[in-house]
Amino acid sequence: GLAGSSFAQEGMDDNDTHNDDVILCTQLFLKVQGKGWMPRWFVLPTDSNEVLYGDPDKDEWPHDFERLQLEQILRVVASEKNSGLRFELVLADGRLLKVLAQDAEERDEWVNQLRVLCEGNEERSAFIQIAKQFSLSEAAVGVLKEAFDVFDEDASESIQQGEAAAFSDALGYEYSPSEFEGVFGSLCQGNEDNSIDFKQFVELYTNLKNQPSKANSNSLAAKEIDELSEIQDFQGVDEYAILAKLNDPTLSSCLALSAWIVTCEDRIPALIEAGASLTLAKALRSTSRSDLGNVIRCAALTRCVKAILNTQEGVVSSLEDRSNTLIRGIVVSLKSCHAHVAGQQLTLLGVLCMFSNDTFMLVVDAFEHAQRLLGGESRFSPIASRLGCSNVATQAAALGLINAIVQASGEAQARIAIRQELFCIGVKTLISNLRQSEDDFVSTQAYNF
């Protein structure tokens, strides 16, 4: 800390750096051009979105300190240089701040804290640049990233021509194969694998929009994306009014809620009290169609469910809900949703199975409810159907859920009964095939069964 130091005597005292007011406050060294490593006090306040640093011999706290907004830090790099005591801050304006700690523990403390606080900054910065380049809102770029992930079946961070053509069809554009080959080929020139990355995917979207004559009468998805405004933060809006927006779950309302809810955990109990479980379950049922807009809505709503169940209040509420509304809503949605969203839902259900016996029983109840409502050879048929899909991430999530169900079922006799039920719907053959998968995670999960 600063208490007792010459710096403290000159401008900072114990009250300025009380433990409740700062997360970190230590003397580090900053690489200054032409001067080398210079001592600087670095301060990370508790209730602030910035890092402050200043010269211990010249700068008065806090007025003369440099202020670095956390959102400007794109990446925190732990360097092996200088005996592993150095870390670097990659900034949005192109600068690179080189910082040296006095010991490894101090270096790691700063690196870990800053990485947590700056998580997602690099992706957001890239979104901002892409939005400016193509004259789109940041919200629209966010939707396009969701669409990119949907059509990036193998999670390679690139899109092949067939996947891009499926995106074009989903938007409602009608190109012949030869026409679309020309559109796609102009974007991937020079790429060895004839694929496009996310930025080129956004360029494809803008190119498609510039050909309105190719849009059919049902081309609504592009219009919805273009009309997205910045995501609403719901500041000052009560929970009942927030949920009312999902009575008609438009693309923008679903995305707004999913973007907001993950950053407002303190308001989740009030959302639950206002009826979030029932509202989200109903909204999920309304997104069962496979068009692009509904896929993205379903993904956003699934993130909302995950955020709620990631809190103690959300789990307790589900345990106390005799209708098991929220988890039943997810399982009913699982049967018809896109593979990209199904992977997220299967993963969530697997975590619930392993969380406690009570939450495991809620998952089993939800599958039994879905079978009564939708039919099917077995309560676990929706999982088996996902094992046979071509999406590697979804296959892995389905295997993870199957292993979680078997493991959580308890005694050996119960496990054998579950396995036998799965065998009866073809899971054994599917898993045998997946043991030969080129994906290490999928093959490992298959061997674990």
Coordinates of C-alpha atoms in Angstrom, one line a residue:
G1 CA 0.0 0.0 0.0
L2 CA 1.0 3.7 0.1
A3 CA 0.8 4.3 3.9
G4 CA 4.2 5.4 5.2
S5 CA 5.7 6.0 1.8
S6 CA 7.1 9.3 0.8
F7 CA 4.4 9.4 -1.9
A8 CA 1.7 9.0 0.8
Q9 CA 3.2 11.8 2.8
E10 CA 3.2 14.1 -0.3
G11 CA -0.4 13.5 -1.4
M12 CA -2.0 10.2 -0.4
D13 CA -2.9 9.1 3.0
D14 CA -4.5 6.0 4.6
N15 CA -8.0 7.2 3.9
D16 CA -7.2 7.6 0.2
T17 CA -6.2 3.9 -0.2
H18 CA -8.5 2.2 2.3
N19 CA -9.0 -1.4 1.4
D20 CA -12.7 -0.8 0.8
D21 CA -11.9 1.8 -1.8
V22 CA -9.3 0.0 -4.0
I23 CA -8.9 -3.4 -5.4
L24 CA -5.1 -3.0 -5.9
C25 CA -2.7 -0.2 -5.1
T26 CA 1.0 -0.9 -5.6
Q27 CA 4.2 0.6 -6.9
L28 CA 5.1 -0.8 -10.3
F29 CA 7.4 0.3 -13.1
L30 CA 6.3 1.7 -16.4
K31 CA 8.4 1.6 -19.6
V32 CA 8.8 5.3 -20.7
Q33 CA 10.2 6.0 -24.1
G34 CA 13.7 7.5 -23.8
K35 CA 13.8 7.0 -20.0
G36 CA 13.5 3.2 -19.5
W37 CA 11.7 1.8 -16.5
M38 CA 10.2 4.5 -14.3
P39 CA 8.5 4.0 -10.9
R40 CA 4.7 4.6 -10.9
W41 CA 1.9 4.1 -8.4
F42 CA -0.8 2.0 -10.0
V43 CA -4.3 2.2 -8.5
L44 CA -7.3 0.0 -9.4
P45 CA -10.3 1.6 -7.5
T46 CA -13.2 -0.5 -6.4
D47 CA -16.1 1.5 -7.8
S48 CA -14.5 2.8 -11.0
N49 CA -14.0 1.7 -14.6
E50 CA -10.5 2.9 -14.8
V51 CA -6.9 2.4 -13.8
L52 CA -5.0 5.3 -12.4
Y53 CA -1.2 5.7 -12.4
G54 CA 1.2 8.5 -11.5
D55 CA 4.8 9.5 -10.7
P56 CA 5.5 9.0 -7.0
D57 CA 7.9 12.1 -7.0
K58 CA 5.7 14.5 -9.0
D59 CA 2.1 13.7 -9.2
E60 CA -0.5 14.5 -6.6
W61 CA -3.2 12.0 -5.8
P62 CA -5.6 11.8 -7.5
H63 CA -5.6 15.0 -9.6
D64 CA -2.3 14.5 -11.5
F65 CA -2.7 10.8 -12.1
E66 CA -3.2 9.4 -15.7
R67 CA -6.6 7.8 -16.1
L68 CA -6.9 4.7 -18.3
Q69 CA -10.4 3.5 -19.0
L70 CA -10.8 -0.2 -18.6
E71 CA -12.8 -0.5 -21.8
Q72 CA -9.7 0.8 -23.6
I73 CA -7.7 -2.3 -22.5
L74 CA -8.2 -4.9 -25.2
R75 CA -5.8 -7.5 -24.0
V76 CA -3.6 -8.2 -20.9
V77 CA -0.4 -10.1 -21.8
A78 CA 1.7 -11.9 -19.2
S79 CA 5.2 -11.7 -20.7
E80 CA 8.1 -14.0 -19.9
K81 CA 10.5 -11.1 -20.4
N82 CA 12.3 -9.5 -17.4
S83 CA 12.3 -12.8 -15.4
G84 CA 8.6 -13.2 -15.8
L85 CA 7.8 -10.0 -13.9
R86 CA 6.5 -8.0 -16.9
F87 CA 3.0 -7.6 -18.3
E88 CA 1.7 -5.6 -21.2
L89 CA -1.6 -3.7 -21.8
V90 CA -2.7 -3.7 -25.4
L91 CA -4.9 -0.6 -25.9
A92 CA -7.6 0.3 -28.3
D93 CA -5.7 3.3 -29.6
G94 CA -2.8 1.2 -30.7
R95 CA -0.5 1.9 -27.7
L96 CA 1.3 -0.8 -25.8
L97 CA 1.9 -0.1 -22.1
K98 CA 4.7 -2.2 -20.7
V99 CA 4.6 -2.6 -16.9
L100 CA 7.1 -4.3 -14.5
A101 CA 6.1 -5.8 -11.1
Q102 CA 8.4 -6.2 -8.2
D103 CA 7.7 -9.9 -7.8
A104 CA 5.8 -12.7 -9.5
E105 CA 2.9 -12.7 -7.1
E106 CA 2.3 -9.0 -7.7
R107 CA 2.5 -9.4 -11.5
D108 CA -0.1 -12.3 -11.4
E109 CA -2.4 -10.3 -9.1
W110 CA -2.6 -7.4 -11.6
V111 CA -2.8 -9.6 -14.6
N112 CA -5.7 -11.7 -13.2
Q113 CA -7.7 -8.8 -11.9
L114 CA -7.4 -6.8 -15.2
R115 CA -8.2 -9.9 -17.3
V116 CA -11.4 -10.4 -15.4
L117 CA -12.4 -6.7 -15.6
C118 CA -11.5 -6.4 -19.3
E119 CA -13.0 -9.7 -20.5
G120 CA -14.7 -9.2 -23.9
N121 CA -13.2 -5.8 -24.6
E122 CA -11.3 -7.0 -27.6
E123 CA -14.4 -8.6 -29.2
R124 CA -16.4 -5.4 -28.5
S125 CA -13.7 -3.3 -30.0
A126 CA -13.7 -5.4 -33.1
F127 CA -17.5 -5.1 -33.3
I128 CA -17.2 -1.3 -33.1
Q129 CA -14.7 -1.2 -35.9
I130 CA -16.8 -3.5 -38.1
A131 CA -19.9 -1.5 -37.3
K132 CA -18.2 1.7 -38.4
Q133 CA -16.8 0.2 -41.6
F134 CA -20.1 -1.2 -42.8
S135 CA -22.4 1.6 -41.4
L136 CA -24.2 -0.8 -39.0
S137 CA -25.2 -0.5 -35.4
E138 CA -23.1 -2.4 -32.9
A139 CA -26.3 -4.4 -32.0
A140 CA -26.7 -5.4 -35.6
V141 CA -23.1 -6.6 -35.7
G142 CA -23.8 -8.6 -32.5
V143 CA -26.7 -10.3 -34.3
L144 CA -24.6 -11.1 -37.3
K145 CA -22.0 -12.7 -35.0
E146 CA -24.8 -14.9 -33.6
A147 CA -25.8 -15.8 -37.1
F148 CA -22.1 -16.5 -38.0
D149 CA -21.9 -18.9 -35.1
V150 CA -25.1 -20.6 -36.2
F151 CA -23.8 -21.3 -39.7
D152 CA -20.2 -22.1 -38.5
E153 CA -21.2 -25.7 -38.0
D154 CA -17.7 -26.9 -37.1
A155 CA -16.8 -24.0 -34.9
S156 CA -13.8 -23.2 -37.1
E157 CA -14.3 -19.4 -37.0
S158 CA -14.7 -19.5 -40.7
I159 CA -17.6 -20.1 -43.2
Q160 CA -17.5 -22.2 -46.3
Q161 CA -19.5 -21.5 -49.4
G162 CA -22.3 -24.0 -48.6
E163 CA -22.8 -22.5 -45.1
A164 CA -22.8 -18.9 -46.5
A165 CA -25.4 -20.0 -49.1
A166 CA -27.6 -21.3 -46.3
F167 CA -27.3 -17.9 -44.6
S168 CA -28.3 -16.1 -47.8
D169 CA -31.3 -18.4 -48.1
A170 CA -32.3 -17.8 -44.5
L171 CA -32.3 -14.1 -45.1
G172 CA -34.6 -14.6 -48.0
Y173 CA -32.3 -14.0 -51.0
E174 CA -32.7 -16.1 -54.1
Y175 CA -29.4 -16.8 -56.0
S176 CA -28.7 -19.6 -58.4
P177 CA -25.7 -21.8 -57.4
S178 CA -23.5 -20.2 -60.1
E179 CA -24.6 -16.6 -59.1
F180 CA -23.8 -17.2 -55.4
E181 CA -20.5 -18.8 -56.3
G182 CA -19.5 -15.5 -57.9
V183 CA -20.7 -13.5 -54.8
F184 CA -18.8 -15.7 -52.4
G185 CA -15.7 -16.0 -54.6
S186 CA -15.2 -12.3 -54.6
L187 CA -14.9 -12.3 -50.8
C188 CA -12.6 -15.3 -50.3
Q189 CA -10.0 -14.5 -53.0
G190 CA -6.6 -15.3 -51.7
N191 CA -7.9 -17.5 -48.8
E192 CA -6.3 -20.9 -49.2
D193 CA -9.3 -22.9 -47.8
N194 CA -11.9 -20.9 -49.8
S195 CA -13.6 -19.7 -46.6
I196 CA -14.5 -16.3 -45.1
D197 CA -14.0 -15.0 -41.6
F198 CA -16.5 -13.0 -39.5
K199 CA -15.6 -9.6 -41.0
Q200 CA -16.0 -11.0 -44.5
F201 CA -19.3 -12.5 -43.4
V202 CA -20.5 -9.0 -42.5
E203 CA -19.4 -7.8 -45.9
L204 CA -21.3 -10.6 -47.5
Y205 CA -24.4 -9.4 -45.6
T206 CA -24.0 -5.9 -46.8
N207 CA -23.4 -7.1 -50.4
L208 CA -26.7 -9.1 -50.2
K209 CA -28.6 -6.1 -49.0
N210 CA -27.4 -4.1 -52.0
Q211 CA -29.2 -6.5 -54.3
P212 CA -32.8 -6.0 -53.4
S213 CA -34.0 -7.5 -56.6
K214 CA -32.8 -10.9 -55.3
A215 CA -34.9 -10.7 -52.1
N216 CA -38.1 -12.6 -52.0
S217 CA -41.4 -11.4 -50.5
N218 CA -40.6 -13.1 -47.2
S219 CA -37.2 -11.4 -46.7
L220 CA -37.8 -10.0 -43.2
A221 CA -34.6 -11.0 -41.3
A222 CA -32.4 -8.5 -43.0
K223 CA -34.9 -5.7 -42.3
E224 CA -35.1 -6.7 -38.6
I225 CA -31.3 -6.7 -38.3
D226 CA -31.0 -3.3 -40.0
E227 CA -33.6 -1.8 -37.7
L228 CA -31.9 -2.9 -34.5
S229 CA -31.0 0.1 -32.3
E230 CA -28.4 0.0 -29.6
I231 CA -29.2 -2.5 -26.8
Q232 CA -31.4 -1.0 -24.1
D233 CA -29.9 -1.2 -20.6
F234 CA -33.3 -1.2 -18.9
Q235 CA -32.0 1.3 -16.3
G236 CA -35.0 2.6 -14.3
V237 CA -37.4 0.1 -16.0
D238 CA -39.2 -2.1 -13.5
E239 CA -39.1 -5.9 -13.9
Y240 CA -42.7 -6.3 -15.0
A241 CA -42.2 -3.8 -17.9
I242 CA -39.0 -5.6 -18.9
L243 CA -40.8 -9.0 -19.1
A244 CA -43.8 -7.4 -20.9
K245 CA -41.4 -6.8 -23.9
L246 CA -41.2 -10.6 -24.3
N247 CA -45.0 -11.0 -24.8
D248 CA -44.1 -10.3 -28.4
P249 CA -40.5 -11.7 -28.5
T250 CA -39.0 -9.6 -31.3
L251 CA -35.4 -10.0 -32.3
S252 CA -34.5 -6.7 -30.6
S253 CA -36.4 -7.4 -27.3
C254 CA -34.8 -10.9 -26.9
L255 CA -31.3 -9.6 -27.6
A256 CA -31.8 -6.6 -25.4
L257 CA -32.8 -8.8 -22.4
S258 CA -30.0 -11.3 -22.9
A259 CA -27.4 -8.6 -23.2
W260 CA -28.7 -6.9 -20.1
I261 CA -29.5 -9.8 -17.8
V262 CA -25.9 -11.2 -17.7
T263 CA -24.7 -7.9 -16.2
C264 CA -27.5 -7.3 -13.7
E265 CA -27.4 -10.3 -11.5
D266 CA -28.7 -8.2 -8.6
R267 CA -32.1 -7.8 -10.3
I268 CA -32.6 -11.4 -11.2
P269 CA -34.5 -12.1 -7.9
A270 CA -37.0 -9.4 -8.8
L271 CA -37.3 -10.7 -12.4
I272 CA -38.1 -14.2 -10.9
E273 CA -40.7 -12.6 -8.6
A274 CA -42.2 -10.8 -11.7
G275 CA -42.7 -14.1 -13.5
A276 CA -39.6 -14.5 -15.6
S277 CA -39.8 -18.4 -15.6
L278 CA -43.3 -18.5 -17.2
T279 CA -42.5 -15.6 -19.6
L280 CA -39.3 -17.1 -20.9
A281 CA -40.9 -20.6 -21.3
K282 CA -43.7 -19.1 -23.4
A283 CA -41.2 -17.0 -25.4
L284 CA -39.1 -20.1 -26.1
R285 CA -42.1 -22.0 -27.5
S286 CA -42.8 -19.1 -29.9
T287 CA -39.3 -19.5 -31.5
S288 CA -39.7 -23.1 -32.6
R289 CA -39.5 -22.3 -36.3
S290 CA -36.1 -22.8 -38.0
D291 CA -35.7 -19.5 -39.8
L292 CA -32.7 -17.3 -39.0
G293 CA -34.6 -14.8 -36.9
N294 CA -36.1 -17.4 -34.6
V295 CA -32.7 -19.2 -34.2
I296 CA -31.2 -16.0 -32.9
R297 CA -34.2 -15.3 -30.7
C298 CA -34.0 -18.8 -29.2
A299 CA -30.2 -18.4 -28.6
A300 CA -30.8 -15.1 -26.8
L301 CA -33.6 -16.5 -24.6
T302 CA -31.5 -19.6 -23.7
R303 CA -28.8 -17.2 -22.5
C304 CA -31.5 -15.5 -20.3
V305 CA -32.5 -18.9 -18.8
K306 CA -28.8 -19.8 -18.2
A307 CA -28.2 -16.4 -16.4
I308 CA -31.2 -17.1 -14.1
L309 CA -30.2 -20.7 -13.3
N310 CA -26.7 -19.5 -12.6
T311 CA -27.9 -17.7 -9.5
Q312 CA -28.9 -19.3 -6.1
E313 CA -32.3 -17.5 -6.4
G314 CA -32.9 -19.1 -9.8
V315 CA -32.1 -22.6 -8.6
V316 CA -34.2 -22.2 -5.5
S317 CA -37.1 -20.8 -7.5
S318 CA -37.0 -23.8 -9.9
L319 CA -36.9 -26.2 -7.0
E320 CA -40.0 -24.5 -5.4
D321 CA -41.9 -24.4 -8.7
R322 CA -44.1 -27.4 -8.9
S323 CA -44.7 -26.9 -12.6
N324 CA -40.9 -26.9 -13.3
T325 CA -41.7 -24.2 -15.8
L326 CA -38.2 -23.0 -16.8
I327 CA -36.5 -26.3 -17.3
R328 CA -39.5 -27.8 -19.0
G329 CA -39.5 -24.8 -21.4
I330 CA -35.9 -25.6 -22.3
V331 CA -36.5 -29.3 -22.9
V332 CA -39.6 -28.7 -25.0
S333 CA -37.6 -26.1 -27.1
L334 CA -34.8 -28.7 -27.5
K335 CA -36.7 -30.9 -29.9
S336 CA -37.1 -28.3 -32.6
C337 CA -34.4 -25.7 -32.1
H338 CA -31.3 -25.2 -34.3
A339 CA -28.3 -27.4 -33.6
H340 CA -26.3 -24.3 -32.5
V341 CA -28.8 -23.4 -29.8
A342 CA -29.4 -27.1 -28.9
G343 CA -25.7 -27.4 -27.9
Q344 CA -26.1 -24.5 -25.4
Q345 CA -29.3 -26.1 -24.0
L346 CA -27.8 -29.6 -23.7
T347 CA -24.8 -28.1 -21.9
L348 CA -27.0 -26.3 -19.4
L349 CA -29.1 -29.4 -18.7
G350 CA -25.9 -31.4 -18.1
V351 CA -24.7 -28.9 -15.6
L352 CA -28.0 -29.0 -13.8
C353 CA -27.8 -32.8 -13.6
M354 CA -24.5 -32.7 -11.9
F355 CA -25.4 -29.7 -9.6
S356 CA -27.5 -31.7 -7.1
N357 CA -29.8 -34.7 -7.0
D358 CA -32.8 -32.2 -6.8
T359 CA -31.8 -30.4 -10.0
F360 CA -31.1 -33.8 -11.7
M361 CA -34.7 -34.8 -10.9
L362 CA -36.0 -31.6 -12.4
V363 CA -34.2 -32.4 -15.6
V364 CA -35.6 -35.9 -15.7
D365 CA -39.1 -34.5 -15.0
A366 CA -38.7 -32.0 -17.9
F367 CA -37.8 -34.8 -20.4
E368 CA -40.8 -36.9 -19.2
H369 CA -43.1 -33.8 -19.6
A370 CA -41.8 -33.2 -23.1
Q371 CA -42.5 -36.9 -24.0
R372 CA -46.1 -36.6 -22.8
L373 CA -46.5 -33.3 -24.6
L374 CA -44.7 -34.1 -27.9
G375 CA -44.6 -37.9 -28.0
G376 CA -41.6 -39.9 -28.9
E377 CA -40.2 -43.4 -28.4
S378 CA -38.4 -42.5 -25.2
R379 CA -38.1 -39.5 -22.8
F380 CA -34.5 -39.2 -23.9
S381 CA -35.2 -39.3 -27.7
P382 CA -34.4 -35.6 -28.1
I383 CA -30.9 -36.2 -26.8
A384 CA -30.4 -39.2 -29.1
S385 CA -31.5 -37.2 -32.1
R386 CA -28.8 -34.6 -31.4
L387 CA -26.1 -37.3 -31.3
G388 CA -26.8 -38.0 -34.9
C389 CA -26.5 -34.4 -36.1
S390 CA -23.5 -33.0 -38.0
N391 CA -22.7 -30.2 -35.6
V392 CA -19.6 -31.3 -33.5
A393 CA -20.3 -28.9 -30.6
T394 CA -23.9 -30.3 -30.3
Q395 CA -22.7 -33.9 -30.5
A396 CA -20.2 -33.1 -27.6
A397 CA -22.9 -31.4 -25.5
A398 CA -25.4 -34.4 -26.1
L399 CA -22.7 -36.8 -25.0
G400 CA -21.9 -34.7 -22.0
L401 CA -25.6 -34.7 -21.0
I402 CA -25.9 -38.5 -21.4
N403 CA -22.9 -39.1 -19.3
A404 CA -24.2 -36.6 -16.6
I405 CA -27.6 -38.4 -16.6
V406 CA -26.1 -41.8 -16.1
Q407 CA -23.6 -40.6 -13.5
A408 CA -26.3 -38.6 -11.5
S409 CA -28.8 -41.5 -11.5
G410 CA -27.2 -42.9 -8.4
E411 CA -26.8 -46.6 -7.6
A412 CA -25.5 -49.2 -10.1
Q413 CA -29.0 -50.6 -10.8
A414 CA -30.4 -47.2 -11.7
R415 CA -27.4 -46.5 -14.0
I416 CA -27.9 -49.9 -15.7
A417 CA -31.6 -49.1 -16.3
I418 CA -30.8 -45.7 -17.8
R419 CA -28.2 -47.2 -20.1
Q420 CA -30.6 -49.9 -21.2
E421 CA -33.2 -47.3 -22.0
L422 CA -30.7 -45.4 -24.1
F423 CA -29.6 -48.5 -25.9
C424 CA -33.2 -49.2 -26.9
I425 CA -33.3 -45.9 -28.9
G426 CA -30.0 -46.5 -30.7
V427 CA -27.6 -44.6 -28.5
K428 CA -25.1 -47.4 -28.3
T429 CA -24.6 -47.5 -32.1
L430 CA -24.4 -43.7 -32.3
I431 CA -21.8 -43.5 -29.6
S432 CA -19.7 -46.4 -31.1
N433 CA -19.6 -44.3 -34.3
L434 CA -18.6 -41.1 -32.4
R435 CA -15.6 -42.9 -30.8
Q436 CA -14.0 -42.6 -34.2
S437 CA -14.6 -38.8 -34.3
E438 CA -11.7 -36.6 -35.3
D439 CA -12.7 -34.3 -32.5
D440 CA -10.8 -35.3 -29.4
F441 CA -13.5 -34.0 -27.0
V442 CA -16.3 -35.9 -28.7
S443 CA -14.3 -39.2 -28.9
T444 CA -13.3 -38.9 -25.2
Q445 CA -16.9 -38.3 -24.2
A446 CA -17.9 -41.3 -26.2
Y447 CA -15.4 -43.5 -24.6
N448 CA -16.5 -42.2 -21.1
F449 CA -20.0 -43.5 -21.7

